XYZ file of C-alpha atoms in Angstrom:
72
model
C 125.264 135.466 89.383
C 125.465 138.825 87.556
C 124.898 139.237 83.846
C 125.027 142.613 81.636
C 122.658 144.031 79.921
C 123.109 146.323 76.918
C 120.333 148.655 76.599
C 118.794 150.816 74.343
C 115.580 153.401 74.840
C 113.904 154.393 71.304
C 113.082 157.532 71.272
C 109.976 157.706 69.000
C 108.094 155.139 70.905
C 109.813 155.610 74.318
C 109.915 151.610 74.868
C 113.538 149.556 76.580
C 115.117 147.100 74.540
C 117.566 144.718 75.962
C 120.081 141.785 75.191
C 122.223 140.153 77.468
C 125.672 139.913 76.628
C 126.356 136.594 78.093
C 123.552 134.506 77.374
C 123.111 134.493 73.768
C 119.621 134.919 72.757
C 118.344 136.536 75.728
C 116.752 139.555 75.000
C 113.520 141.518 75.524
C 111.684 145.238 76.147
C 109.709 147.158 78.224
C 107.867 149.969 78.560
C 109.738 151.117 81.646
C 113.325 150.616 82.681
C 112.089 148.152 85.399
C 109.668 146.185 83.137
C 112.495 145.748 81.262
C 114.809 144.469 84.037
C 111.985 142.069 85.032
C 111.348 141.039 81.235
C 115.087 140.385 80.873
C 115.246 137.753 83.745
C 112.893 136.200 82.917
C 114.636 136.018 79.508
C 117.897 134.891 80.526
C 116.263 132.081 83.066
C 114.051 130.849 79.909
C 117.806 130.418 77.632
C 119.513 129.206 80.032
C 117.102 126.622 81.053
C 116.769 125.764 77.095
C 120.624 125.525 77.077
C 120.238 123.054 79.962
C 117.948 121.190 78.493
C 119.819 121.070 75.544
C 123.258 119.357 76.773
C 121.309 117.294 78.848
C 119.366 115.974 75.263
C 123.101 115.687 73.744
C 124.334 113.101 76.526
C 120.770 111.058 77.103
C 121.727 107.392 77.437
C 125.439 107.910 77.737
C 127.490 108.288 81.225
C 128.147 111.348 82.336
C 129.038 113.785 85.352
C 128.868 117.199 86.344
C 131.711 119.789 87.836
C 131.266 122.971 88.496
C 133.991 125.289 87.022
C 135.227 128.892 88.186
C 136.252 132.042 85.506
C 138.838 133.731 87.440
């Protein structure tokens, strides 16, 4: 899967800042462009595992299933 990544370089200190646009609070910086690409993985595997962990908290006890769903 692909995600976006808006990104911004400040010029003063010369550091990347990112946020990914689909994975709400996923967001991080680097000194590079590629520490930044690596930092922001790692940030978007850490939400979405929280998220995960999250719905799975919401339905503990109770029945439930999974399906996998398609954005066309």
């Amino acid at each position: 899967m692909e995600y976006t990544i808006i990104i911004h370089k400040d010029e003063q200190s010369g550091w990347y800042t990112g946020k990914c646009m689909q994975v709400p609070g996923a967001m991080s910086q680097g000194r590079t462009l590629d520490e930044l690409i690596e930092n922001m993985k790692d940030a978007i595997r850490l939400m979405l595992e929280c998220y995960r962990d999250e719905a799975l908290q919401a339905y503990a006890g109770e029945k439930h299933f999974y399906r996998k769903v398609a954005l066309a």
